[in-house]
CSV table of C-alpha atoms in Angstrom, one decimal:
chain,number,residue,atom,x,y,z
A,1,UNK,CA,-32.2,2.5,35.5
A,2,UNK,CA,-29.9,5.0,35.9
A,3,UNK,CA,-28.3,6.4,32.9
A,4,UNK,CA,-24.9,5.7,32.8
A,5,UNK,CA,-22.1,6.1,30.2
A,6,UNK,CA,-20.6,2.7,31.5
A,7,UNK,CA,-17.0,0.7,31.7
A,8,UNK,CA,-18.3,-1.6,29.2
A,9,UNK,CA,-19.0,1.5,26.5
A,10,UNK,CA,-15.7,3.0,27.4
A,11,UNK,CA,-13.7,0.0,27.1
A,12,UNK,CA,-15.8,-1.1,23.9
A,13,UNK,CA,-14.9,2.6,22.3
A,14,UNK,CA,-11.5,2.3,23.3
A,15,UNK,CA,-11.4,-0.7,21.3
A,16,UNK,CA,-13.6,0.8,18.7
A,17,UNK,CA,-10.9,3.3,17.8
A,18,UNK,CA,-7.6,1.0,18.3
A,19,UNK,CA,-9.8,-1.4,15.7
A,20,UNK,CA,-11.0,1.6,13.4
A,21,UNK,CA,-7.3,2.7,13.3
A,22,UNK,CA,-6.0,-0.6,12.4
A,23,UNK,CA,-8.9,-0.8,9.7
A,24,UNK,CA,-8.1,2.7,8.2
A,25,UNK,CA,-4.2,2.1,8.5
A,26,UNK,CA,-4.1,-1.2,6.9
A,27,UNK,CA,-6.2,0.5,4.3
A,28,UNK,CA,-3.8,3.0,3.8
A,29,UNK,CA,-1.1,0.4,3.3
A,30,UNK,CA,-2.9,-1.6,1.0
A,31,UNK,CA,-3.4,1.3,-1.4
A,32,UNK,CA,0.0,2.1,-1.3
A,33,UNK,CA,0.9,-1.2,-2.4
A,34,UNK,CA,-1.6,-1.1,-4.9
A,35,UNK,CA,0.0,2.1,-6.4
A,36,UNK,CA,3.5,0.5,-5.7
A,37,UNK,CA,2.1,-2.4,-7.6
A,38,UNK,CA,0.7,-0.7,-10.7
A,39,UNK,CA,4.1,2.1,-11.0
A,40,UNK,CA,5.7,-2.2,-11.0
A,41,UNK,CA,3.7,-3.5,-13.4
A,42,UNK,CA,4.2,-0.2,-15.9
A,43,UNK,CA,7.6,-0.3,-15.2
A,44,UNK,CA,8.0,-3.7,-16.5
A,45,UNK,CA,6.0,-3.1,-19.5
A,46,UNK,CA,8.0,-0.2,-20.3
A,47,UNK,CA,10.9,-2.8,-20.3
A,48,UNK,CA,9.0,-4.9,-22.6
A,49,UNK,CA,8.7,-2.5,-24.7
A,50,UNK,CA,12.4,-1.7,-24.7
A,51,UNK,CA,13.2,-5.3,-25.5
A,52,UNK,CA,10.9,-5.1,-28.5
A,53,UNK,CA,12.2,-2.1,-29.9
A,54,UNK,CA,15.7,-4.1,-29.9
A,55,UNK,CA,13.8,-7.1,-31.5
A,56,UNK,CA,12.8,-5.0,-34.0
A,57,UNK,CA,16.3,-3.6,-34.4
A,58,UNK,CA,18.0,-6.9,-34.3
A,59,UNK,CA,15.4,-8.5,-36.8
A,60,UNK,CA,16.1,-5.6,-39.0
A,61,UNK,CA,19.8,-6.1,-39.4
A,62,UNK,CA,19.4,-9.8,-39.8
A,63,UNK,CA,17.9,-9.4,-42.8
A,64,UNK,CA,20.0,-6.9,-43.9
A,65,UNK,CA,23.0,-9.4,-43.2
A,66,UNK,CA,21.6,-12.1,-44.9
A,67,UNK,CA,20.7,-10.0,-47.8
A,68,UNK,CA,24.2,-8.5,-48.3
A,69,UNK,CA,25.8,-12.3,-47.9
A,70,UNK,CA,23.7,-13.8,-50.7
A,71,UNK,CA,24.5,-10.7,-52.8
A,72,UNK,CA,28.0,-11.7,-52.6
A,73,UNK,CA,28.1,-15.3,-52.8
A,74,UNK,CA,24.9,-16.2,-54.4
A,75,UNK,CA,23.8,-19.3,-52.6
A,76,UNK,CA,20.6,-19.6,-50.7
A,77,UNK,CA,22.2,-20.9,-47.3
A,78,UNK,CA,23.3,-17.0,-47.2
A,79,UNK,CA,19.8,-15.9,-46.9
A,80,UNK,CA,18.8,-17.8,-43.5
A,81,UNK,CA,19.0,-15.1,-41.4
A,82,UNK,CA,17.4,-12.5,-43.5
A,83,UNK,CA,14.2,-15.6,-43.5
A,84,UNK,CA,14.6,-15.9,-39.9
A,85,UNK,CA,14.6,-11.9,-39.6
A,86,UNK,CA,11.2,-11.9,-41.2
A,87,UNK,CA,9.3,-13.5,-38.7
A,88,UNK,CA,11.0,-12.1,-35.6
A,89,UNK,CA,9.9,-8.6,-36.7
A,90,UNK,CA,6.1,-9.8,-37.7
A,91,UNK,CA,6.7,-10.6,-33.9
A,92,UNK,CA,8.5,-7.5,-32.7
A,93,UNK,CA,6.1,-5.1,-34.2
A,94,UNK,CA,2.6,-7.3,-32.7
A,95,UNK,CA,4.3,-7.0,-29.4
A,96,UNK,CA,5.3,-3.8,-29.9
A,97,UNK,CA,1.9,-2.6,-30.7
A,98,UNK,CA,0.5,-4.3,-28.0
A,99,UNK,CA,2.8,-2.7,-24.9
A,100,UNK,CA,2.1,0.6,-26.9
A,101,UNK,CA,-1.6,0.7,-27.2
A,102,UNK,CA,-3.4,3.7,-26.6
A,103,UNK,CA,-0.1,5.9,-26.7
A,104,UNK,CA,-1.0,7.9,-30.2
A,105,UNK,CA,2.7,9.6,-30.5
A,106,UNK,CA,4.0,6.3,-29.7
A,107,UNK,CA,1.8,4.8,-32.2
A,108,UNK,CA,2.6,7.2,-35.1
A,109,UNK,CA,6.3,6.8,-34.5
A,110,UNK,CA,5.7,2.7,-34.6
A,111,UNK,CA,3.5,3.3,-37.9
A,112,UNK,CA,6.3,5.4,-39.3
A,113,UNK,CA,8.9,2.5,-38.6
A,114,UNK,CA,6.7,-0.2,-40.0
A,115,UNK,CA,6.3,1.6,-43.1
A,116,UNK,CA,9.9,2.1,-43.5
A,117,UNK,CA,10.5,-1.3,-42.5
A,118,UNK,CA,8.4,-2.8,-44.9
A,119,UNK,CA,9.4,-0.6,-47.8
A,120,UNK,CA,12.8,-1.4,-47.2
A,121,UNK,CA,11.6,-5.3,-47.7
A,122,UNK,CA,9.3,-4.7,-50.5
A,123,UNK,CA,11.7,-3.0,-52.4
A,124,UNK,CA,15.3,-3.8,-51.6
A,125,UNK,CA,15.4,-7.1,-49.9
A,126,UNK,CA,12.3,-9.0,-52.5
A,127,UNK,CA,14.1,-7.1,-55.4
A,128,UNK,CA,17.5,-8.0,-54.6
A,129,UNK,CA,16.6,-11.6,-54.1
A,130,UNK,CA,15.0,-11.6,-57.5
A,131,UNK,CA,17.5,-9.7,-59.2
A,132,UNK,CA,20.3,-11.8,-57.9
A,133,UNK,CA,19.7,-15.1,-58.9
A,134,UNK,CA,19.7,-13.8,-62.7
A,135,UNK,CA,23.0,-13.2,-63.7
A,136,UNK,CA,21.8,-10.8,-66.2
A,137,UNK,CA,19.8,-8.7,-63.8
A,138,UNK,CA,22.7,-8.8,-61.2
A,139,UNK,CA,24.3,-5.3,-61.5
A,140,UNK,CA,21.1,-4.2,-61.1
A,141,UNK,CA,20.7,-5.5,-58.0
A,142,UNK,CA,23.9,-4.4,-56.7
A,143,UNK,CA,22.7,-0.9,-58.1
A,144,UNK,CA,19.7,-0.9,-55.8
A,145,UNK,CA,21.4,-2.4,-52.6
A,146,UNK,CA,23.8,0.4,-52.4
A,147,UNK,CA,22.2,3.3,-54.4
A,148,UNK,CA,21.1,4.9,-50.7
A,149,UNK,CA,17.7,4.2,-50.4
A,150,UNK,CA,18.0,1.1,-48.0
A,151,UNK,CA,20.1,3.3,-45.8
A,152,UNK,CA,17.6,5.9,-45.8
A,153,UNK,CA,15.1,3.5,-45.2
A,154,UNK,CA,16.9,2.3,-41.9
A,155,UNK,CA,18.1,5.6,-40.7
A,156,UNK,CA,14.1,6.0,-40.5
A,157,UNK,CA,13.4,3.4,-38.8
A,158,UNK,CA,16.2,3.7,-36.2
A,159,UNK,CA,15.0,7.1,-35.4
A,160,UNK,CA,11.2,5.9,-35.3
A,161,UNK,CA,12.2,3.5,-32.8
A,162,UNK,CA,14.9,5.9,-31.1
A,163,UNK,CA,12.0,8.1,-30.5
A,164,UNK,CA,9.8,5.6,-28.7
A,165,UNK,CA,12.4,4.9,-26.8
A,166,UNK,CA,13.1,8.1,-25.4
A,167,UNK,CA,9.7,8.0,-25.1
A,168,UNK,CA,10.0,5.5,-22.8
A,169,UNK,CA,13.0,6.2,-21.3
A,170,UNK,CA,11.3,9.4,-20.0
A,171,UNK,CA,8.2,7.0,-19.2
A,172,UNK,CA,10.3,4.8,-16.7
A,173,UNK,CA,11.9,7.7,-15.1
A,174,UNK,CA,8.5,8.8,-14.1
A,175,UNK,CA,7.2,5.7,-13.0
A,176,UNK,CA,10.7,4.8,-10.9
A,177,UNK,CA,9.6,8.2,-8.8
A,178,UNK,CA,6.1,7.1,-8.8
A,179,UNK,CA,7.4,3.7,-7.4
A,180,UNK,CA,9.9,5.5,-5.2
A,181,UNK,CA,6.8,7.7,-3.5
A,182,UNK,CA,4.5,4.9,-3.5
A,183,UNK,CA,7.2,3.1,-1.3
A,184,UNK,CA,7.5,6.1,1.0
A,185,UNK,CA,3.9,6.3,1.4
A,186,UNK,CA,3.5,2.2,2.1
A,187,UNK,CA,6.8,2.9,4.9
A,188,UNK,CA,4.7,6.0,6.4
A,189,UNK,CA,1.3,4.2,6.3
A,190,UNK,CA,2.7,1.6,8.1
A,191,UNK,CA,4.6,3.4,10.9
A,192,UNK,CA,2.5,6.1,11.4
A,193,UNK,CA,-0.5,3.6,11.9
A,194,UNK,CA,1.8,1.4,14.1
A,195,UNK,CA,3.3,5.2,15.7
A,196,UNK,CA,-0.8,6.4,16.2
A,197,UNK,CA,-2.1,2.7,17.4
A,198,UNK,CA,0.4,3.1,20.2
A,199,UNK,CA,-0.2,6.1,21.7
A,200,UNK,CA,-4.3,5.5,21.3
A,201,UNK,CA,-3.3,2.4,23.4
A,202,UNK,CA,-0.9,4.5,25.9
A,203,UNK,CA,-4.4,7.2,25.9
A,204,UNK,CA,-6.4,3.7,26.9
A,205,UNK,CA,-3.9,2.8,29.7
A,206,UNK,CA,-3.6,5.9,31.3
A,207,UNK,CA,-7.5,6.2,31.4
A,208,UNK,CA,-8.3,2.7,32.5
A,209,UNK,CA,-5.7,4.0,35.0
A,210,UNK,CA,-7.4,7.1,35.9
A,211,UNK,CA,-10.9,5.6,35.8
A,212,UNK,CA,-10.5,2.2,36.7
A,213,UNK,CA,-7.4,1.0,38.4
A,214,UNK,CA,-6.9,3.9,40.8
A,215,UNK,CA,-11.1,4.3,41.7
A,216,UNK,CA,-10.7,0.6,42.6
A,217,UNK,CA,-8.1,1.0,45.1
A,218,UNK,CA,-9.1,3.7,46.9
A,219,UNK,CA,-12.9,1.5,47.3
A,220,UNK,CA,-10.6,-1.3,48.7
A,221,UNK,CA,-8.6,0.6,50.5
A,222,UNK,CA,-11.9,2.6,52.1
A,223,UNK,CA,-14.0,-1.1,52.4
A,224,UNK,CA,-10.8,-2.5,54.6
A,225,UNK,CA,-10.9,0.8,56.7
A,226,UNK,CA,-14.3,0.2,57.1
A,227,UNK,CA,-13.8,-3.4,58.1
A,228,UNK,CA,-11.2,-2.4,60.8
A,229,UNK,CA,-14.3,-0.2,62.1
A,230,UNK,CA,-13.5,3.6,60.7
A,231,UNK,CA,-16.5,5.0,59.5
A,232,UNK,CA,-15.2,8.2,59.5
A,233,UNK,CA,-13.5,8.5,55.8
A,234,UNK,CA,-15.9,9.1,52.4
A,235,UNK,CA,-15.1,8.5,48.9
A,236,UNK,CA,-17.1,11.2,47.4
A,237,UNK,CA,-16.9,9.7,44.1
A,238,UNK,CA,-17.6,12.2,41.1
A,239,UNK,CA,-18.4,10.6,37.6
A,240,UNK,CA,-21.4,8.8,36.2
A,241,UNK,CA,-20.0,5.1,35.7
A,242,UNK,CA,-20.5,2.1,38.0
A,243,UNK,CA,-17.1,2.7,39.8
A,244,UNK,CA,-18.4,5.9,40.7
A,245,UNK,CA,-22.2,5.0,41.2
A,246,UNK,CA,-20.4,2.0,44.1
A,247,UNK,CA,-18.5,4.4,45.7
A,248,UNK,CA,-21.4,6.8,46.5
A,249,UNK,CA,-23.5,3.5,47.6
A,250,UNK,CA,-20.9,2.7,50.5
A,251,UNK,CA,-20.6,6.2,51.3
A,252,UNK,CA,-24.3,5.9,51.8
A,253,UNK,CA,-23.7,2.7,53.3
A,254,UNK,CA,-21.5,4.2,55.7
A,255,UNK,CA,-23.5,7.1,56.1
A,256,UNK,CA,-26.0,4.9,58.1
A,257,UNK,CA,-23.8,2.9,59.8
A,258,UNK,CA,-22.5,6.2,61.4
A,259,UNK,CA,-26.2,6.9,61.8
A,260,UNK,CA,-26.6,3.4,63.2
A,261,UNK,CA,-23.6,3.2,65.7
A,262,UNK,CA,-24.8,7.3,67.2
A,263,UNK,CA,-28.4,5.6,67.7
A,264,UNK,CA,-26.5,2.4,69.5
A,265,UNK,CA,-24.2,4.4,71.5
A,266,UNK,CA,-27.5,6.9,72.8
A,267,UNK,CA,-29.4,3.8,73.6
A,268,UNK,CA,-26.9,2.4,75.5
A,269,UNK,CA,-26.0,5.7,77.4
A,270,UNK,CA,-29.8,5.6,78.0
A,271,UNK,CA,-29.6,2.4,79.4
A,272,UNK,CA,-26.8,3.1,81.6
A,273,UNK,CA,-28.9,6.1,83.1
A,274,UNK,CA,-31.8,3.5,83.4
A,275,UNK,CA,-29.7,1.3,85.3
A,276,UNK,CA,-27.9,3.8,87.3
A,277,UNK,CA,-31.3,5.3,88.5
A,278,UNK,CA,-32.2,1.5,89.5
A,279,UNK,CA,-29.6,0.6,91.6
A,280,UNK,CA,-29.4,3.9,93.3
A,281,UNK,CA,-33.3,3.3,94.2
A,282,UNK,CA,-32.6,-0.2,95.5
A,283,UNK,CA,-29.8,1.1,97.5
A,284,UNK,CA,-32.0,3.5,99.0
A,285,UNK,CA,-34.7,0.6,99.4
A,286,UNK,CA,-32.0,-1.2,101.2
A,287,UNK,CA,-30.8,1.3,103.6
């Protein structure tokens, strides 16, 4: 058999490459959403995180409040929201350490706001409480809520928990960028795969074109010229595939009819002589 490239291989490269360019474009694009997924995900961590530091804040100054209202009117319903303080911040700072994890400045600045925070509840809000409901130990207790050391205590903290926000404030700008060029790369995967699929299909059409439209036509066009009885055109088909392999059969083909029609037309001219010389002999025969 003769060896051949082939339509069939051609055509089943050509769609080899549109499919391995869909394959590796789509791949391109799914990574680029994975990224743009991830920078997401980070980003709304990050805003997690942000809420929690305000949890913590706002858990803070609740107790605070409700520690400075029972100092002034001694009764127990003043102290509801210093209670409900307590457990938002056990809540604030698990959360908090959580969206952290693995950060260690992050971690140290949390640590450092814990401590402060729990000081400042250990030793102003548990001793105010006690102090207060004893009138006799009263003065003390307005003595250690305003002797400084609760205010230093929460200038700590907020600065702890202004640092991890910075922290993260820087955090979310790089992320936003990393979202931002992830997006870019998803809108360039996309295009230029749809941009490079296109032209590999306009390569395709122009050689199915070249190789198999326009080979076609001139075969029919030479087969009907043959038909109508000229046997004097030729393809002279170059190339190795079965376009080119037919054309170079009819030329053959038409090769020995050529052959075959000079062979009829001496025969007959030999006849004619044949049966010339007889009827001039029988003429002569005659006469």
């Amino acid at each position: 058999m003769p060896n051949t490239l082939g339509l069939n291989r051609t055509l089943g490269s050509a769609m080899g490459v549109i499919a391995l360019v869909s394959v590796l474009s789509s791949g391109a694009v799914l990574l680029t959403r994975s990224q743009l997924q991830d920078a997401n995900d980070a980003l709304s961590r990050s805003n997690q995180t942000i809420r929690s530091l305000d949890a913590f804040r706002n858990a803070m100054l609740n107790q605070e409040t409700g520690l400075r209202g029972y100092l002034i009117s001694g009764r127990e319903g003043s102290l509801e929201p210093y209670r409900q303080g307590q457990p938002a911040l056990d809540a604030a700072i698990d959360r908090l350490r959580n969206l952290i994890g693995t950060d260690a400045a992050a971690s140290r600045l949390l640590a450092d706001a814990v401590t402060a925070a729990r000081t400042w509840q250990a030793d102003i809000g548990q001793a105010v409480i006690r102090g207060t409901a004893d009138p006799a130990t009263r003065p003390e207790t307005v003595r250690i809520e305003s002797d400084g050391t609760g205010k230093q205590l929460f200038d700590t903290l907020r600065d702890k928990l202004a640092a991890i926000e910075s922290l993260e404030e820087a955090h979310r700008a790089m992320l936003s960028q990393r979202a931002s060029q992830a997006e870019r790369n998803e809108t360039l995967a996309l295009w230029g795969g749809t941009l490079l699929t296109l032209l590999i299909c306009a390569g395709i059409a122009v050689a199915i074109n070249r190789l198999i439209v326009r080979p076609l036509g001139d075969v029919m066009a030479f087969v009907e010229r043959v038909g109508a009885g000229d046997l004097s055109g030729r393809l002279h088909s170059g190339g190795r595939h079965e376009i080119a392999r037919l054309g170079r059969t009819l030329d053959a083909m038409v090769d020995g009819l050529s052959d075959l029609a000079r062979t009829n037309r001496a025969a007959t001219a030999d006849l004619n002589a044949a049966a010339a010389e007889i009827r001039a002999s029988a003429q002569q025969q005659a006469a």
